[in-house]
């Protein structure tokens, strides 16, 4: 009694596992074959010659890749070009509509082959009349525009340079001279009996100014003595000879007398006298 119950249990377990596996495969197939964007009804071409199946005996949809590949081959080969034989019974049988699940972008579109008409012979019209050449009209020359004369530029006057002011010449003595003479008093030739007289004069450059002068005596003993002196006012433009005050004295020894101008500075060579001291 124990052995048959164990076999029934084993058979029931096997059947349960088989049913579970079948149910699992059914669910997987339903999920995989569930359409996502609806069904599209297309006419399936006669695939009997290519796939060796009868189109009338087809009971389930073909794979999308198979249908797309067949349609692409037929589009490349042309609708009329076919080297496969089709059974007469299958040729007249209308093709059933088959629902194929395809995405919108992957749905094949069969482009009909453009009709190619044969060449049409074009009749030769023959040589036509020679057109008479028309002479081109002579272009009218356009007169050149008269250029607008440009005004001559006015030269900029060069400014005259300002002359440098002429410097005013300084007041100066132009010439001076003197004359020394000795006169004897009585019959002796001694110095105490002599009289020395020195006279002189000068001229200027005419500018005008004041002239001051001095007589300077130097005897042979080395003694220096200042003689007569004076000042003379010279007007502008006056270039005449002017006399100076004469130097008159009685010498003690022989010596010389010289006219010295203090302003403007000027010197006259000295003249000497001789006597017995």
Coordinates of C-alpha atoms in Angstrom, one line a residue:
X1 CA 0.0 0.0 0.0
X2 CA 2.9 2.3 0.6
X3 CA 4.6 2.0 -2.8
X4 CA 1.6 3.0 -5.0
X5 CA 0.9 6.2 -3.0
X6 CA 4.5 7.3 -3.4
X7 CA 4.3 6.8 -7.2
X8 CA 1.0 8.8 -7.4
X9 CA 2.7 11.6 -5.4
X10 CA 5.7 11.6 -7.7
X11 CA 3.5 11.7 -10.8
X12 CA 1.4 14.5 -9.4
X13 CA 4.5 16.5 -8.5
X14 CA 5.9 16.1 -12.1
X15 CA 2.6 17.2 -13.6
X16 CA 2.5 20.2 -11.3
X17 CA 6.1 21.2 -12.3
X18 CA 5.2 20.7 -16.0
X19 CA 2.1 22.8 -15.6
X20 CA 4.1 25.5 -13.9
X21 CA 6.7 25.6 -16.6
X22 CA 4.1 25.7 -19.3
X23 CA 2.3 28.6 -17.5
X24 CA 5.6 30.4 -17.2
X25 CA 6.4 30.1 -20.9
X26 CA 2.9 31.2 -21.8
X27 CA 3.3 34.4 -19.7
X28 CA 6.7 35.1 -21.2
X29 CA 5.3 34.6 -24.8
X30 CA 2.3 36.9 -24.0
X31 CA 4.6 39.6 -22.7
X32 CA 7.0 39.3 -25.6
X33 CA 4.2 39.2 -28.3
X34 CA 2.1 42.0 -26.7
X35 CA 1.8 44.8 -29.2
X36 CA 3.1 48.2 -28.2
X37 CA 1.6 50.5 -30.8
X38 CA -1.2 48.5 -32.4
X39 CA -1.4 46.1 -35.3
X40 CA -0.8 47.0 -38.9
X41 CA -2.5 45.1 -41.7
X42 CA -0.3 44.5 -44.7
X43 CA -0.3 42.2 -47.6
X44 CA 2.2 39.5 -47.2
X45 CA 3.8 38.5 -50.6
X46 CA 3.9 35.0 -51.9
X47 CA 6.7 33.5 -49.9
X48 CA 6.1 30.0 -51.2
X49 CA 9.1 30.0 -53.6
X50 CA 11.5 31.6 -51.1
X51 CA 10.4 29.9 -47.8
X52 CA 8.9 26.8 -49.4
X53 CA 5.6 27.3 -47.5
X54 CA 2.1 27.6 -48.8
X55 CA 0.6 31.0 -48.2
X56 CA -2.8 29.6 -47.9
X57 CA -1.7 27.3 -45.0
X58 CA -0.2 30.2 -42.9
X59 CA -1.8 30.3 -39.5
X60 CA 0.4 32.8 -37.5
X61 CA 2.2 36.1 -38.1
X62 CA 5.8 35.9 -39.4
X63 CA 8.7 37.6 -37.7
X64 CA 9.2 41.3 -38.5
X65 CA 12.8 40.8 -39.6
X66 CA 11.8 38.1 -42.1
X67 CA 9.1 40.2 -43.7
X68 CA 11.4 43.3 -43.8
X69 CA 14.2 41.3 -45.4
X70 CA 11.9 39.8 -48.1
X71 CA 10.3 43.2 -48.9
X72 CA 13.8 44.8 -49.1
X73 CA 15.0 42.0 -51.5
X74 CA 11.9 42.4 -53.7
X75 CA 12.4 46.2 -53.8
X76 CA 16.0 45.8 -54.8
X77 CA 15.2 43.2 -57.5
X78 CA 12.1 44.9 -58.8
X79 CA 8.4 43.9 -58.9
X80 CA 8.7 42.2 -62.3
X81 CA 12.1 40.7 -62.0
X82 CA 11.9 37.2 -60.5
X83 CA 13.7 34.0 -61.3
X84 CA 11.5 31.8 -59.0
X85 CA 8.5 29.7 -60.2
X86 CA 5.2 30.0 -58.6
X87 CA 2.6 27.2 -58.6
X88 CA -0.5 28.0 -60.7
X89 CA -2.8 27.2 -57.8
X90 CA -1.0 29.5 -55.5
X91 CA -0.6 32.3 -58.1
X92 CA -4.4 32.9 -58.3
X93 CA -5.0 32.5 -54.6
X94 CA -5.5 35.9 -53.0
X95 CA -3.0 36.8 -50.3
X96 CA -4.5 36.8 -46.8
X97 CA -4.1 39.9 -44.7
X98 CA -1.6 39.2 -41.9
X99 CA -1.2 41.4 -38.8
X100 CA 2.4 42.2 -38.2
X101 CA 3.6 44.1 -35.1
X102 CA 6.2 46.6 -36.2
X103 CA 7.3 50.0 -34.9
X104 CA 6.4 53.1 -36.9
X105 CA 10.0 53.8 -38.0
X106 CA 10.6 50.1 -39.0
X107 CA 7.5 49.5 -41.2
X108 CA 8.7 48.7 -44.7
X109 CA 7.5 50.8 -47.5
X110 CA 7.6 49.3 -51.0
X111 CA 8.5 52.0 -53.5
X112 CA 7.1 51.2 -57.0
X113 CA 9.7 51.0 -59.7
X114 CA 9.4 54.0 -62.0
X115 CA 8.2 53.2 -65.4
X116 CA 10.9 53.5 -68.1
X117 CA 9.4 54.4 -71.4
X118 CA 11.3 53.5 -74.4
X119 CA 13.3 56.0 -76.5
X120 CA 11.2 58.1 -78.8
X121 CA 12.7 59.0 -82.1
X122 CA 12.9 62.7 -82.7
X123 CA 12.5 63.7 -86.4
X124 CA 15.3 65.8 -87.8
X125 CA 13.9 69.2 -88.6
X126 CA 16.6 69.8 -91.2
X127 CA 18.5 73.1 -91.7
X128 CA 16.5 76.1 -90.8
X129 CA 16.7 79.6 -92.3
X130 CA 19.8 81.5 -91.5
X131 CA 19.1 84.4 -89.2
X132 CA 20.1 87.8 -90.5
X133 CA 22.6 89.4 -88.1
X134 CA 21.4 92.6 -86.6
X135 CA 24.0 95.4 -86.4
X136 CA 24.7 96.5 -82.9
X137 CA 23.8 100.1 -82.3
X138 CA 26.7 102.6 -82.1
X139 CA 27.1 103.7 -78.5
X140 CA 26.8 107.4 -77.9
X141 CA 30.0 108.6 -76.2
X142 CA 29.4 110.1 -72.8
X143 CA 31.1 113.5 -72.4
X144 CA 33.7 113.6 -69.8
X145 CA 32.7 115.8 -66.8
X146 CA 34.6 119.1 -66.6
X147 CA 36.8 119.0 -63.5
X148 CA 36.1 121.7 -61.0
X149 CA 39.1 124.0 -60.8
X150 CA 40.8 123.9 -57.5
X151 CA 41.5 127.4 -56.0
X152 CA 45.2 128.1 -55.9
X153 CA 46.4 128.1 -52.3
X154 CA 47.2 131.5 -51.0
X155 CA 50.8 131.6 -49.8
X156 CA 51.2 132.4 -46.2
X157 CA 53.1 135.6 -45.9
X158 CA 56.4 135.1 -44.2
X159 CA 56.8 137.5 -41.3
X160 CA 59.6 139.9 -41.6
X161 CA 62.2 139.4 -39.0
X162 CA 62.3 142.1 -36.4
X163 CA 65.6 143.9 -36.9
X164 CA 67.8 143.8 -33.9
X165 CA 68.1 147.2 -32.3
X166 CA 71.3 149.0 -33.1
X167 CA 73.3 149.3 -30.0
X168 CA 74.0 152.8 -29.0
X169 CA 77.7 153.4 -29.1
X170 CA 79.4 154.4 -25.8
X171 CA 80.8 157.9 -25.3
X172 CA 84.5 157.7 -26.1
X173 CA 87.5 159.9 -26.9
X174 CA 88.4 159.6 -30.5
X175 CA 91.7 161.5 -30.4
X176 CA 93.8 163.4 -27.9
X177 CA 97.3 165.1 -27.8
X178 CA 99.6 167.4 -25.8
X179 CA 102.5 169.8 -26.2
X180 CA 105.1 170.6 -23.5
X181 CA 107.4 173.7 -23.8
X182 CA 110.0 175.2 -21.5
X183 CA 110.7 179.0 -21.4
X184 CA 113.7 180.6 -19.8
X185 CA 113.5 183.6 -17.4
X186 CA 116.6 185.7 -17.4
X187 CA 120.0 184.6 -18.7
X188 CA 120.5 181.4 -16.7
X189 CA 119.5 177.9 -17.7
X190 CA 118.6 176.7 -14.2
X191 CA 115.3 175.0 -13.5
X192 CA 114.3 177.7 -11.0
X193 CA 114.6 180.2 -13.8
X194 CA 112.5 178.2 -16.3
X195 CA 108.7 177.9 -16.8
X196 CA 107.1 174.7 -18.2
X197 CA 103.8 175.0 -20.1
X198 CA 101.8 171.9 -21.2
X199 CA 98.8 172.3 -23.5
X200 CA 96.5 169.6 -25.0
X201 CA 93.2 168.9 -26.6
X202 CA 90.8 166.0 -27.6
X203 CA 87.9 165.0 -29.9
X204 CA 85.0 162.5 -29.2
X205 CA 82.8 160.2 -31.2
X206 CA 79.9 162.6 -31.1
X207 CA 77.7 160.6 -28.7
X208 CA 77.9 163.2 -26.0
X209 CA 79.0 163.0 -22.4
X210 CA 81.4 164.4 -19.8
X211 CA 85.2 164.3 -20.1
X212 CA 87.4 164.6 -17.1
X213 CA 91.2 164.8 -17.2
X214 CA 94.4 165.3 -15.1
X215 CA 98.0 166.4 -15.7
X216 CA 100.5 164.2 -14.1
X217 CA 104.2 165.3 -13.6
X218 CA 107.1 163.0 -12.9
X219 CA 110.7 164.4 -12.5
X220 CA 113.9 162.5 -12.9
X221 CA 114.1 162.0 -9.2
X222 CA 111.0 159.8 -9.3
X223 CA 108.7 162.4 -7.7
X224 CA 105.1 162.3 -9.0
X225 CA 102.9 165.4 -8.8
X226 CA 99.4 166.0 -10.0
X227 CA 99.1 169.2 -12.1
X228 CA 96.1 171.0 -13.5
X229 CA 92.8 169.1 -14.0
X230 CA 89.4 169.9 -15.4
X231 CA 86.0 168.7 -16.7
X232 CA 84.5 169.4 -20.2
X233 CA 80.8 168.7 -21.2
X234 CA 80.4 167.5 -24.8
X235 CA 77.0 167.7 -26.4
X236 CA 75.6 164.9 -28.6
X237 CA 76.8 165.2 -32.2
X238 CA 79.7 167.4 -31.2
X239 CA 82.9 166.0 -32.7
X240 CA 85.0 169.3 -32.7
X241 CA 88.4 169.8 -31.0
X242 CA 88.1 170.8 -27.4
X243 CA 91.1 172.4 -25.5
X244 CA 92.0 171.3 -21.9
X245 CA 93.3 173.5 -19.1
X246 CA 97.0 174.1 -19.6
X247 CA 99.5 173.0 -16.9
X248 CA 102.0 175.8 -16.2
X249 CA 104.6 175.4 -13.4
X250 CA 108.3 176.1 -12.5
X251 CA 110.2 172.8 -12.4
X252 CA 112.7 171.8 -9.7
X253 CA 114.3 169.0 -11.8
X254 CA 114.1 167.8 -15.3
X255 CA 111.1 165.5 -15.9
X256 CA 107.9 164.8 -18.1
X257 CA 104.3 165.9 -18.1
X258 CA 101.4 163.6 -19.3
X259 CA 97.7 164.3 -20.0
X260 CA 95.6 161.5 -18.6
X261 CA 91.8 161.2 -19.3
X262 CA 90.0 159.7 -16.4
X263 CA 86.6 159.4 -18.1
X264 CA 86.3 158.2 -20.7
X265 CA 89.7 156.5 -20.1
X266 CA 92.4 157.6 -22.5
X267 CA 96.2 158.2 -22.3
X268 CA 98.4 160.5 -24.2
X269 CA 102.1 159.8 -24.5
X270 CA 104.1 162.0 -22.1
X271 CA 106.5 164.7 -23.2
X272 CA 109.6 165.8 -21.2
X273 CA 111.6 168.9 -20.4
X274 CA 115.2 169.4 -19.4
X275 CA 116.8 172.0 -17.0
X276 CA 119.6 172.2 -14.4
X277 CA 118.3 171.7 -10.9

